[in-house]
DNA sequence: GCGATCAGGT
DNA sequence: CACACCTGATCGC
């Protein structure tokens, strides 16, 4: 669940990704992507009633999101109230108060978010300044610099606030292998399996959500097959996706799901119950795309880890990693700082970077419903990661379950100390739990895979407004969403790193607000090389697989990590809280 | 019978 | 516990 309450303090008349409570009074709605946790209240009867009597209230989203949304009949009542916007086309939107007639003009621009089909960020420009709401995103370092509308001329726009997806804003996710790296590894594993015989079948155990289509299209192309899925309805106007999926069970790659029989799946049966026509039993492996599972590892792991006789975990994320999350506001503020100090207003010369003030942190062991979210958003708290699962009642500060303005007692920070057995599924259907990893072959390393491209992810390319005919859809054809669209070019931005790896100094949070006055500049934390070496071991066995793919990426890979002692941490926090320089970088500085 | 919420699952 | 859901039970209308 997104912890974002739906409104930005600069523009409280618009609601984004939340449609309940206060948001029922919004003058315009914005949906960044079609995941349920960003659609709370969207099918509620109250909103439905509101729409009936309103001529002006609209829902703005991308064309793909509109399509996905309307493919679910429960949202059909939105049909005449959705305004789909093109990506990267600034659009003037007038918010009208239907009671008073009061008007407010905004220019809203959708920017690609790389999270799932149709996902966008909203750049809002208006009387209260320019703000960026990211929704959920996965952008690699450097992607932001390629988004033209974040810039004005050669400079980054003066962005007042960034509302940031910080799902993996946690050092455990310091670095997540790029999409290409993950895809490459998965492709290798699939290759190794399906090439054995036509009875060798792969089940991609994907969470029921949009976001894996990239995997389907690429695997489909690679293996000249279509992926079996439960339904095609939502993709009927998206030929690039549609051509790669099928409801015909006779294929070697499945991503189908069936409620209820999760646990019977791997070795014996697919969720769809498919079996070979001649009665030969299928040999099935399951591959479970995961991110958090890898984040929990305390030792380096491969991109793919074998967790059982026929089951694997594959690293796959549609959220940015810690360093990627940090990069976005850092990129914006670095340029902002330069702009202010170098290009403007020479008289006031010095750019003052306000100290962070006190870090708002929360105790890891508290998870009960917090209530401060809406509150701090509107009360101008400083840079403050918010916790997840925050409920949206307005709450008085005194009800805060934790006093975020005090440094955490160090004893409450769980240090990752690193010596437990890796690669066991705690409650899974897997039999043997050993960590056999995969591979080697190809040896493309994440950091090494710098590449070309000047293009940010464009899920929109999947989309067409025409509905394809049966014959058109049955032909797999090449997909324009090639891996190079998702380049990890972290290598292009050399920068120092600091060992902030142990523990979780800053609480994990899903959304947080960063305001320009509060931001320190500098991209202090970018990854060092993860230092993956070629994994040497590959005994070839015949059992399920000791397959050889290339994926020598190790996770987690917080560079130079050592477990800081309480003194180190306490000193670090003190300095962070005081806004002191912790690391210096090319003239500017940073947290 | 519906929605909202919670508990439990992957 | 996150992720992004899904199912099922319970409660209130």
Coordinates of C-alpha atoms (C1' of nucleotides) in Angstrom, one line a residue:
Chain A
X1 CA 0.0 0.0 0.0
X2 CA 1.2 3.3 -0.9
X3 CA 1.7 5.5 2.1
X4 CA 1.1 8.6 0.1
X5 CA -2.2 10.2 1.2
X6 CA -3.0 11.5 -2.2
X7 CA -2.3 15.1 -2.1
X8 CA 0.7 17.3 -2.5
X9 CA 1.0 20.3 -0.3
X10 CA 1.5 22.6 -3.2
X11 CA -1.5 21.5 -5.1
X12 CA -4.1 20.1 -2.7
X13 CA -6.9 20.3 -5.1
X14 CA -5.5 17.5 -7.1
X15 CA -5.4 13.9 -5.9
X16 CA -2.9 11.4 -7.1
X17 CA -3.1 7.6 -6.7
X18 CA -5.5 7.9 -3.8
X19 CA -9.3 8.3 -4.2
X20 CA -10.7 7.9 -0.7
X21 CA -11.3 10.2 2.2
X22 CA -10.1 13.8 1.7
X23 CA -9.5 12.9 -1.9
X24 CA -13.2 12.7 -2.5
X25 CA -13.2 16.4 -2.7
X26 CA -10.5 16.8 -5.3
X27 CA -11.0 18.7 -8.4
X28 CA -9.0 16.4 -10.6
X29 CA -7.6 12.9 -10.2
X30 CA -4.4 11.4 -11.4
X31 CA -3.5 7.8 -11.7
X32 CA 0.2 7.0 -12.2
X33 CA -0.3 3.3 -13.0
X34 CA -2.7 0.5 -12.7
X35 CA -1.6 -1.3 -9.5
X36 CA -4.3 -1.8 -6.9
X37 CA -2.4 -0.2 -4.1
X38 CA -2.5 3.1 -6.0
X39 CA -6.2 2.8 -6.7
X40 CA -7.6 3.0 -3.3
X41 CA -11.1 4.3 -3.5
X42 CA -11.2 4.4 -7.2
X43 CA -14.2 2.2 -7.5
X44 CA -15.9 3.4 -4.4
X45 CA -19.5 4.3 -4.5
X46 CA -18.9 7.8 -3.2
X47 CA -16.6 8.7 -6.0
X48 CA -19.0 7.1 -8.4
X49 CA -21.8 9.3 -7.1
X50 CA -19.6 12.3 -7.3
X51 CA -18.9 11.7 -11.0
X52 CA -22.5 11.4 -11.8
X53 CA -23.1 14.9 -10.8
X54 CA -19.9 16.4 -12.1
X55 CA -19.1 17.8 -15.4
X56 CA -15.6 18.8 -14.7
X57 CA -14.0 16.1 -12.6
X58 CA -11.6 14.0 -14.6
X59 CA -9.1 11.2 -14.1
X60 CA -5.8 11.9 -15.9
X61 CA -3.5 9.0 -16.8
X62 CA -1.6 7.5 -19.7
X63 CA -3.4 5.8 -22.6
X64 CA -2.1 2.4 -21.4
X65 CA -3.3 3.0 -17.9
X66 CA -6.7 3.9 -19.2
X67 CA -6.8 0.8 -21.2
X68 CA -5.8 -1.4 -18.3
X69 CA -8.2 0.3 -16.0
X70 CA -11.1 -0.1 -18.3
X71 CA -10.4 -3.7 -19.0
X72 CA -11.7 -4.2 -15.5
X73 CA -15.5 -3.8 -15.6
X74 CA -15.5 -2.5 -12.0
X75 CA -14.0 0.7 -13.3
X76 CA -16.2 1.0 -16.3
X77 CA -18.1 3.9 -14.8
X78 CA -14.9 6.0 -15.3
X79 CA -15.1 5.7 -19.0
X80 CA -16.4 9.1 -19.8
X81 CA -14.3 10.8 -17.2
X82 CA -10.9 9.6 -18.1
X83 CA -8.6 11.9 -20.0
X84 CA -5.6 10.0 -21.4
X85 CA -2.6 12.1 -21.9
X86 CA 0.4 11.6 -24.2
X87 CA 3.7 11.1 -22.6
X88 CA 5.9 14.1 -22.5
X89 CA 3.3 16.5 -23.8
X90 CA 2.7 19.3 -21.3
X91 CA -1.0 19.8 -21.0
X92 CA -2.9 22.7 -19.5
X93 CA -5.4 21.5 -17.0
X94 CA -7.8 23.7 -15.3
X95 CA -9.0 22.7 -11.9
X96 CA -12.5 24.1 -11.3
X97 CA -14.3 24.3 -8.0
X98 CA -17.8 23.5 -9.1
X99 CA -19.3 25.3 -6.2
X100 CA -17.5 28.6 -6.4
X101 CA -16.3 28.5 -9.9
X102 CA -12.8 29.2 -8.7
X103 CA -10.2 28.1 -11.2
X104 CA -6.6 27.0 -11.0
X105 CA -4.4 26.3 -14.0
X106 CA -1.7 23.7 -14.0
X107 CA 0.5 22.3 -16.7
X108 CA 0.9 18.6 -16.2
X109 CA 3.3 16.4 -18.0
X110 CA 3.5 12.7 -18.0
X111 CA 7.0 11.3 -17.8
X112 CA 7.8 7.6 -18.3
X113 CA 8.4 5.8 -15.0
X114 CA 9.6 2.4 -16.1
X115 CA 7.6 0.6 -13.5
X116 CA 4.9 -1.2 -15.4
X117 CA 3.0 -0.7 -18.6
X118 CA 1.5 2.7 -18.6
X119 CA 3.3 3.9 -15.5
X120 CA 4.1 7.6 -15.4
X121 CA 5.4 10.3 -13.2
X122 CA 3.6 13.6 -13.0
X123 CA 5.4 16.8 -13.4
X124 CA 3.1 19.6 -12.3
X125 CA 3.9 23.2 -13.0
X126 CA 1.7 26.0 -11.6
X127 CA 1.5 28.9 -9.3
X128 CA 2.9 27.0 -6.4
X129 CA 6.0 26.0 -8.3
X130 CA 7.1 22.9 -10.1
X131 CA 6.7 19.6 -8.4
X132 CA 7.4 16.1 -9.4
X133 CA 5.3 13.2 -8.3
X134 CA 7.1 10.0 -9.3
X135 CA 4.5 7.3 -8.5
X136 CA 6.3 4.0 -8.5
X137 CA 9.3 4.1 -10.8
X138 CA 12.3 2.2 -11.9
X139 CA 14.7 4.5 -13.6
X140 CA 18.4 3.8 -13.8
X141 CA 20.9 6.5 -13.1
X142 CA 21.0 8.7 -16.1
X143 CA 17.5 8.1 -17.2
X144 CA 16.3 11.3 -15.6
X145 CA 18.9 13.3 -17.6
X146 CA 17.4 12.0 -20.7
X147 CA 13.9 13.1 -19.9
X148 CA 13.7 16.4 -21.7
X149 CA 10.8 17.9 -19.9
X150 CA 12.7 17.8 -16.6
X151 CA 14.9 20.3 -18.3
X152 CA 14.6 23.7 -19.6
X153 CA 17.2 24.4 -22.1
X154 CA 20.4 22.8 -20.9
X155 CA 19.4 23.0 -17.3
X156 CA 17.2 21.0 -15.0
X157 CA 14.0 22.7 -14.1
X158 CA 13.7 24.4 -10.8
X159 CA 11.8 21.7 -9.0
X160 CA 10.4 22.6 -5.7
X161 CA 9.3 19.2 -4.4
X162 CA 9.8 15.7 -5.4
X163 CA 7.3 13.1 -4.1
X164 CA 9.3 10.0 -4.4
X165 CA 8.7 6.3 -4.6
X166 CA 11.0 4.9 -2.0
X167 CA 9.9 1.4 -1.9
X168 CA 13.5 0.2 -1.9
X169 CA 14.9 3.2 -0.2
X170 CA 16.8 0.9 2.1
X171 CA 20.4 0.0 2.0
X172 CA 19.6 -3.6 1.7
X173 CA 18.5 -2.7 -1.8
X174 CA 21.5 -0.6 -2.3
X175 CA 22.0 -1.9 -5.8
X176 CA 19.6 -4.0 -7.8
X177 CA 20.8 -5.6 -11.0
X178 CA 19.6 -3.9 -14.1
X179 CA 16.7 -5.3 -16.1
X180 CA 19.1 -6.5 -18.7
X181 CA 21.2 -8.4 -16.2
X182 CA 18.1 -10.0 -14.7
X183 CA 16.6 -10.8 -18.0
X184 CA 19.8 -12.2 -19.3
X185 CA 20.1 -14.6 -16.3
X186 CA 16.5 -15.7 -16.6
X187 CA 16.9 -16.2 -20.3
X188 CA 19.9 -18.4 -19.6
X189 CA 18.0 -20.5 -17.1
X190 CA 15.0 -20.9 -19.4
X191 CA 17.2 -21.8 -22.3
X192 CA 19.0 -24.4 -20.3
X193 CA 15.7 -26.0 -19.4
X194 CA 13.5 -25.8 -22.4
X195 CA 16.2 -26.9 -24.7
X196 CA 16.2 -30.3 -23.1
X197 CA 13.0 -31.5 -24.6
X198 CA 9.6 -30.3 -25.5
X199 CA 8.4 -31.6 -22.2
X200 CA 10.6 -29.3 -20.2
X201 CA 8.5 -26.5 -19.2
X202 CA 9.1 -23.3 -17.2
X203 CA 6.6 -21.7 -14.9
X204 CA 7.2 -18.0 -14.2
X205 CA 5.6 -17.6 -10.8
X206 CA 4.7 -13.9 -11.1
X207 CA 2.7 -11.9 -8.8
X208 CA -0.6 -11.0 -10.3
X209 CA 0.3 -7.6 -11.4
X210 CA 1.4 -5.7 -14.4
X211 CA 5.1 -5.3 -14.7
X212 CA 6.4 -8.6 -16.0
X213 CA 5.4 -7.9 -19.6
X214 CA 9.0 -7.0 -20.4
X215 CA 10.0 -10.5 -19.3
X216 CA 7.3 -12.1 -21.4
X217 CA 8.1 -10.2 -24.6
X218 CA 11.8 -10.8 -24.4
X219 CA 11.5 -14.5 -23.5
X220 CA 8.9 -14.9 -26.1
X221 CA 11.2 -13.4 -28.7
X222 CA 14.1 -15.4 -27.6
X223 CA 12.4 -18.7 -27.6
X224 CA 10.0 -18.1 -30.5
X225 CA 7.1 -18.9 -28.4
X226 CA 4.2 -17.2 -26.6
X227 CA 3.8 -17.2 -22.8
X228 CA 0.7 -18.8 -21.4
X229 CA -1.3 -16.4 -19.3
X230 CA -4.7 -16.4 -17.8
X231 CA -6.2 -13.6 -19.8
X232 CA -5.5 -11.4 -22.8
X233 CA -8.3 -8.9 -22.3
X234 CA -6.2 -6.1 -20.8
X235 CA -3.7 -6.3 -23.6
X236 CA -6.1 -6.2 -26.5
X237 CA -4.9 -2.8 -27.7
X238 CA -1.3 -3.5 -27.0
X239 CA 0.0 -5.5 -29.8
X240 CA 3.6 -5.8 -28.6
X241 CA 2.4 -7.5 -25.5
X242 CA -0.5 -9.3 -27.0
X243 CA 1.6 -11.0 -29.6
X244 CA 3.7 -12.5 -26.9
X245 CA 1.1 -14.0 -24.7
X246 CA -1.5 -16.7 -25.3
X247 CA -4.2 -18.6 -23.6
X248 CA -3.2 -21.7 -25.4
X249 CA -1.7 -23.9 -22.7
X250 CA 0.5 -25.8 -25.2
X251 CA 3.6 -23.8 -24.7
X252 CA 6.8 -24.4 -22.8
X253 CA 6.7 -21.1 -20.9
X254 CA 3.9 -20.3 -18.6
X255 CA 3.0 -17.4 -16.4
X256 CA -0.5 -18.5 -15.7
X257 CA -1.9 -18.4 -12.3
X258 CA -4.7 -20.2 -10.7
X259 CA -6.1 -19.2 -7.4
X260 CA -5.6 -21.8 -4.8
X261 CA -3.3 -24.3 -6.1
X262 CA -0.1 -22.4 -5.6
X263 CA 1.4 -25.1 -3.5
X264 CA 0.8 -28.0 -5.9
X265 CA 2.5 -26.4 -8.7
X266 CA 6.2 -26.9 -9.2
X267 CA 7.3 -30.3 -10.1
X268 CA 4.1 -32.0 -11.0
X269 CA 1.5 -29.6 -12.4
X270 CA 1.2 -26.2 -13.9
X271 CA -1.5 -23.8 -12.5
X272 CA -3.4 -24.3 -15.7
X273 CA -3.2 -28.0 -15.4
X274 CA -1.6 -28.4 -18.8
X275 CA 0.1 -31.6 -19.6
X276 CA 1.6 -33.1 -22.7
X277 CA -0.9 -34.5 -25.2
X278 CA 0.8 -37.8 -25.4
X279 CA 0.7 -38.3 -21.7
X280 CA 4.3 -37.8 -21.0
X281 CA 4.7 -36.0 -17.7
X282 CA 6.0 -32.5 -18.0
X283 CA 9.2 -31.6 -16.3
X284 CA 8.5 -28.3 -14.7
X285 CA 10.7 -25.7 -13.0
X286 CA 9.3 -22.7 -11.4
X287 CA 11.1 -19.3 -11.5
X288 CA 9.9 -16.8 -9.0
X289 CA 10.8 -13.2 -9.8
X290 CA 11.6 -11.5 -6.6
X291 CA 13.3 -8.5 -5.2
X292 CA 12.8 -8.5 -1.5
X293 CA 13.9 -12.0 -1.1
X294 CA 17.3 -11.0 -2.5
X295 CA 17.3 -7.9 -0.3
X296 CA 17.1 -10.1 2.7
X297 CA 20.2 -12.0 1.8
X298 CA 23.1 -11.1 3.9
X299 CA 25.6 -12.8 1.6
X300 CA 26.2 -12.2 -2.0
X301 CA 24.0 -14.2 -4.2
X302 CA 23.6 -14.6 -7.8
X303 CA 20.9 -13.1 -9.9
X304 CA 19.3 -16.5 -9.9
X305 CA 19.3 -18.8 -7.0
X306 CA 18.1 -22.3 -6.8
X307 CA 15.9 -22.8 -3.8
X308 CA 14.7 -26.3 -4.3
X309 CA 14.8 -29.3 -6.6
X310 CA 12.8 -27.5 -9.3
X311 CA 12.4 -24.0 -8.0
X312 CA 14.4 -20.9 -8.5
X313 CA 14.3 -17.3 -7.4
X314 CA 15.3 -14.7 -10.0
X315 CA 16.1 -11.2 -9.2
X316 CA 13.6 -8.9 -10.8
X317 CA 12.5 -5.5 -9.7
X318 CA 10.2 -2.8 -11.0
X319 CA 11.2 -0.4 -8.4
X320 CA 14.4 1.6 -8.3
X321 CA 17.1 0.5 -6.0
X322 CA 18.3 2.6 -3.1
X323 CA 21.0 4.2 -5.1
X324 CA 18.7 4.8 -8.0
X325 CA 16.1 6.3 -5.7
X326 CA 18.7 8.6 -4.3
X327 CA 19.9 9.5 -7.7
X328 CA 16.8 11.2 -8.9
X329 CA 16.5 14.0 -6.4
X330 CA 20.2 14.2 -6.3
X331 CA 20.3 14.8 -10.0
X332 CA 17.6 17.4 -9.8
X333 CA 19.1 19.2 -6.9
X334 CA 22.7 19.1 -8.0
X335 CA 21.6 20.9 -11.1
X336 CA 19.4 23.1 -9.1
X337 CA 22.3 24.1 -7.0
X338 CA 24.5 24.8 -9.9
X339 CA 21.8 26.7 -11.5
X340 CA 21.3 28.9 -8.5
X341 CA 24.9 29.4 -7.7
X342 CA 26.3 29.7 -11.2
X343 CA 23.6 31.1 -13.4
X344 CA 21.4 33.2 -11.4
X345 CA 21.3 36.0 -8.9
X346 CA 24.9 36.6 -8.4
X347 CA 24.2 39.1 -5.8
X348 CA 22.9 36.7 -3.3
X349 CA 25.8 34.6 -4.3
X350 CA 26.1 31.9 -1.8
X351 CA 23.6 29.1 -2.0
X352 CA 22.6 28.1 1.4
X353 CA 21.8 24.5 1.8
X354 CA 19.7 24.2 4.8
X355 CA 20.8 21.4 7.1
X356 CA 18.5 18.5 7.1
X357 CA 17.5 19.2 10.6
X358 CA 16.5 16.2 12.5
X359 CA 16.1 13.0 10.6
X360 CA 12.7 11.7 10.9
X361 CA 13.1 8.0 11.6
X362 CA 11.1 5.3 12.9
X363 CA 11.8 2.4 14.9
X364 CA 12.0 -0.7 12.9
X365 CA 10.0 -2.8 15.3
X366 CA 7.0 -0.7 15.2
X367 CA 4.6 -1.5 12.5
X368 CA 1.3 -0.7 13.7
X369 CA -0.6 1.8 11.9
X370 CA 1.2 5.0 11.9
X371 CA -0.7 8.2 11.4
X372 CA 1.7 10.9 10.7
X373 CA 1.7 10.7 7.0
X374 CA -0.9 13.1 5.9
X375 CA 0.1 15.3 8.7
X376 CA 3.7 15.9 7.9
X377 CA 3.0 16.3 4.2
X378 CA 0.9 19.2 5.0
X379 CA 2.8 20.6 7.9
X380 CA 6.0 21.1 6.1
X381 CA 8.2 18.7 7.8
X382 CA 11.7 18.5 6.6
X383 CA 13.1 15.8 4.6
X384 CA 11.3 12.9 6.1
X385 CA 11.0 9.4 4.9
X386 CA 7.6 8.3 5.7
X387 CA 6.7 4.9 6.8
X388 CA 4.7 2.5 4.9
X389 CA 1.3 1.4 5.9
X390 CA 0.6 4.8 7.0
X391 CA -3.0 5.4 7.5
X392 CA -4.5 8.6 6.2
X393 CA -6.3 10.0 9.1
X394 CA -5.1 13.4 9.9
X395 CA -3.4 13.0 13.3
X396 CA -2.1 15.3 15.8
X397 CA 1.6 15.1 16.2
X398 CA 1.2 13.8 19.7
X399 CA -0.3 10.7 18.4
X400 CA 2.8 9.8 16.5
X401 CA 3.7 6.4 17.7
X402 CA 7.3 7.2 17.5
X403 CA 9.2 10.3 18.0
X404 CA 10.9 10.6 14.7
X405 CA 12.8 13.6 15.6
X406 CA 15.0 11.8 18.0
X407 CA 17.8 9.7 16.8
X408 CA 17.1 6.1 17.1
X409 CA 18.6 4.3 19.9
X410 CA 21.3 2.4 18.3
X411 CA 20.2 -0.8 19.8
X412 CA 17.1 -0.6 17.7
X413 CA 18.8 -0.6 14.5
X414 CA 19.1 -4.1 13.2
X415 CA 22.5 -4.6 12.0
X416 CA 23.0 -7.0 9.2
X417 CA 25.7 -9.2 10.6
X418 CA 25.7 -11.7 8.0
X419 CA 26.1 -15.3 8.8
X420 CA 23.1 -17.2 8.2
X421 CA 22.4 -19.8 5.7
X422 CA 21.5 -18.4 2.4
X423 CA 18.9 -19.3 0.0
X424 CA 16.4 -21.1 2.0
X425 CA 12.8 -20.5 1.6
X426 CA 11.2 -20.2 4.9
X427 CA 7.8 -21.2 4.1
X428 CA 7.7 -22.3 0.6
X429 CA 6.8 -25.3 -1.3
X430 CA 10.3 -26.3 -1.9
X431 CA 11.8 -29.5 -1.0
X432 CA 15.5 -29.3 -0.8
X433 CA 16.8 -26.0 0.2
X434 CA 20.2 -25.5 -1.0
X435 CA 21.6 -22.6 -2.7
X436 CA 22.8 -23.6 -6.0
X437 CA 23.2 -20.8 -8.1
X438 CA 23.4 -20.5 -11.6
X439 CA 25.7 -19.9 -14.0
X440 CA 28.0 -18.4 -16.2
X441 CA 28.1 -17.8 -19.8
X442 CA 28.3 -14.6 -21.6
X443 CA 29.5 -12.8 -18.5
X444 CA 27.8 -9.6 -19.0
X445 CA 28.1 -7.7 -15.8
X446 CA 25.7 -5.2 -14.7
X447 CA 28.1 -2.5 -14.2
X448 CA 29.8 -3.3 -17.4
X449 CA 26.7 -3.2 -19.5
X450 CA 26.9 0.4 -20.2
X451 CA 25.2 1.0 -23.4
X452 CA 24.2 3.4 -25.8
X453 CA 20.6 4.4 -26.0
X454 CA 19.4 7.8 -25.2
X455 CA 16.0 6.7 -24.4
X456 CA 14.2 6.3 -21.2
X457 CA 11.9 3.3 -20.9
X458 CA 8.8 3.7 -23.0
X459 CA 6.1 1.2 -22.2
X460 CA 3.9 3.3 -24.3
X461 CA 5.5 1.8 -27.3
X462 CA 3.5 -1.3 -26.6
X463 CA 0.3 0.6 -27.2
X464 CA -1.8 1.1 -30.1
X465 CA -5.3 2.4 -30.3
X466 CA -6.4 -0.2 -32.7
X467 CA -7.7 -3.5 -31.8
X468 CA -5.9 -6.2 -33.6
X469 CA -7.5 -9.1 -35.3
X470 CA -6.9 -12.6 -34.4
X471 CA -4.6 -13.2 -37.2
X472 CA -2.5 -10.2 -36.3
X473 CA -2.2 -11.2 -32.8
X474 CA -1.2 -14.7 -33.3
X475 CA 2.0 -13.8 -35.0
X476 CA 4.8 -13.3 -32.7
X477 CA 6.9 -10.5 -34.1
X478 CA 9.8 -8.6 -32.9
X479 CA 9.4 -6.3 -30.1
X480 CA 10.6 -2.9 -30.0
X481 CA 11.0 -2.9 -26.3
X482 CA 14.5 -4.2 -26.5
X483 CA 16.7 -4.5 -23.5
X484 CA 18.7 -1.6 -24.4
X485 CA 15.9 0.6 -23.5
X486 CA 16.6 -0.2 -19.9
X487 CA 20.1 0.6 -19.7
X488 CA 21.9 0.6 -16.5
X489 CA 24.4 3.3 -17.1
X490 CA 25.5 3.8 -13.6
X491 CA 29.0 3.4 -14.8
X492 CA 28.6 6.7 -16.5
X493 CA 28.4 8.7 -13.4
X494 CA 31.4 8.0 -11.4
X495 CA 31.1 9.1 -7.9
X496 CA 32.3 8.1 -4.5
X497 CA 30.4 6.0 -2.2
X498 CA 30.1 5.8 1.4
X499 CA 29.7 2.8 3.5
X500 CA 26.2 3.4 4.8
X501 CA 25.5 -0.2 4.3
X502 CA 24.8 -1.7 7.5
X503 CA 21.5 -1.5 9.2
X504 CA 18.9 0.7 7.9
X505 CA 19.8 4.1 8.9
X506 CA 16.9 5.7 7.3
X507 CA 13.7 4.0 7.6
X508 CA 12.2 2.3 4.7
X509 CA 9.4 4.2 3.2
X510 CA 7.4 4.1 0.2
X511 CA 7.0 7.7 -0.5
X512 CA 8.7 10.7 0.7
X513 CA 8.8 14.3 0.0
X514 CA 11.9 16.1 -0.7
X515 CA 11.8 19.8 -1.1
X516 CA 14.4 21.7 -2.8
X517 CA 15.3 23.9 0.1
X518 CA 15.9 20.9 2.2
X519 CA 17.9 18.9 -0.2
X520 CA 21.5 18.7 0.0
X521 CA 23.1 18.2 -3.2
X522 CA 25.4 15.7 -4.5
X523 CA 24.9 12.2 -5.4
X524 CA 26.7 10.9 -2.4
X525 CA 25.7 7.4 -2.7
X526 CA 26.2 5.7 -5.9
X527 CA 27.4 2.3 -6.3
X528 CA 30.9 1.3 -6.4
X529 CA 31.4 -1.6 -8.5
X530 CA 29.7 -4.5 -7.1
X531 CA 32.8 -6.4 -7.7
X532 CA 31.3 -9.5 -9.1
X533 CA 33.8 -11.8 -10.4
X534 CA 33.1 -14.6 -12.8
X535 CA 31.5 -17.4 -10.9
X536 CA 33.6 -20.3 -11.7
X537 CA 31.7 -23.3 -10.5
X538 CA 29.7 -25.3 -12.8
X539 CA 29.5 -28.8 -12.5
X540 CA 27.1 -30.0 -15.0
X541 CA 24.6 -32.2 -13.5
X542 CA 21.6 -33.7 -15.0
X543 CA 19.3 -33.1 -12.2
X544 CA 17.0 -30.1 -12.6
X545 CA 19.8 -27.9 -13.4
X546 CA 23.0 -26.7 -12.7
X547 CA 22.5 -24.6 -15.6
X548 CA 25.0 -22.2 -17.0
X549 CA 23.8 -18.8 -17.6
X550 CA 25.7 -15.7 -17.1
X551 CA 24.8 -13.8 -14.1
X552 CA 27.6 -13.2 -11.9
X553 CA 25.9 -10.4 -10.2
X554 CA 26.1 -10.5 -6.5
X555 CA 23.5 -9.0 -4.3
X556 CA 23.5 -7.3 -2.0
X557 CA 26.5 -5.4 -3.0
X558 CA 26.8 -2.5 -0.8
X559 CA 30.3 -1.4 -1.6
X560 CA 33.0 -1.5 1.0
X561 CA 30.5 -2.5 3.5
X562 CA 31.6 -3.4 6.9
X563 CA 29.4 -3.5 9.9
X564 CA 29.7 -0.2 11.6
X565 CA 29.9 -0.2 15.3
X566 CA 27.5 1.7 17.4
X567 CA 30.0 4.5 17.6
X568 CA 30.3 4.8 13.9
X569 CA 26.6 4.9 13.5
X570 CA 26.0 7.3 16.2
X571 CA 28.6 9.6 14.8
X572 CA 27.2 9.3 11.4
X573 CA 23.7 10.0 12.5
X574 CA 24.9 13.0 14.5
X575 CA 26.6 14.4 11.5
X576 CA 23.7 13.6 9.2
X577 CA 21.3 15.3 11.5
X578 CA 23.4 18.3 11.9
X579 CA 23.6 18.6 8.1
X580 CA 27.3 18.1 8.1
X581 CA 29.2 17.0 5.2
X582 CA 29.7 13.3 5.3
X583 CA 31.3 13.0 2.0
X584 CA 32.5 15.4 -0.6
X585 CA 32.0 15.2 -4.2
X586 CA 33.1 17.3 -7.0
X587 CA 32.7 20.6 -5.4
X588 CA 29.2 20.1 -4.2
X589 CA 28.4 18.1 -1.3
X590 CA 25.9 15.9 0.1
X591 CA 24.4 14.0 2.9
Chain B
dG1 C1' -25.8 -8.4 -1.1
dC2 C1' -22.3 -4.9 -0.9
dG3 C1' -18.3 -2.5 0.9
dA4 C1' -14.7 -2.1 4.2
dT5 C1' -11.5 -4.2 7.1
dC6 C1' -8.7 -7.8 8.8
dA7 C1' -6.3 -12.2 8.8
dG8 C1' -4.0 -15.2 6.2
dG9 C1' -1.7 -16.7 2.1
dT10 C1' 2.0 -16.5 -2.0
Chain C
dC1 C1' 8.0 -6.7 7.3
dA2 C1' 8.2 -4.9 2.6
dC3 C1' 6.1 -6.4 -3.0
dA4 C1' 1.1 -6.7 -5.2
dC5 C1' -1.8 -8.9 -5.0
dC6 C1' -5.7 -12.8 -3.8
dT7 C1' -9.1 -15.4 -0.7
dG8 C1' -12.0 -15.8 3.0
dA9 C1' -14.2 -14.3 7.4
dT10 C1' -16.5 -10.8 9.9
dC11 C1' -18.9 -6.6 10.6
dG12 C1' -22.0 -2.7 9.4
dC13 C1' -25.4 -1.0 6.3

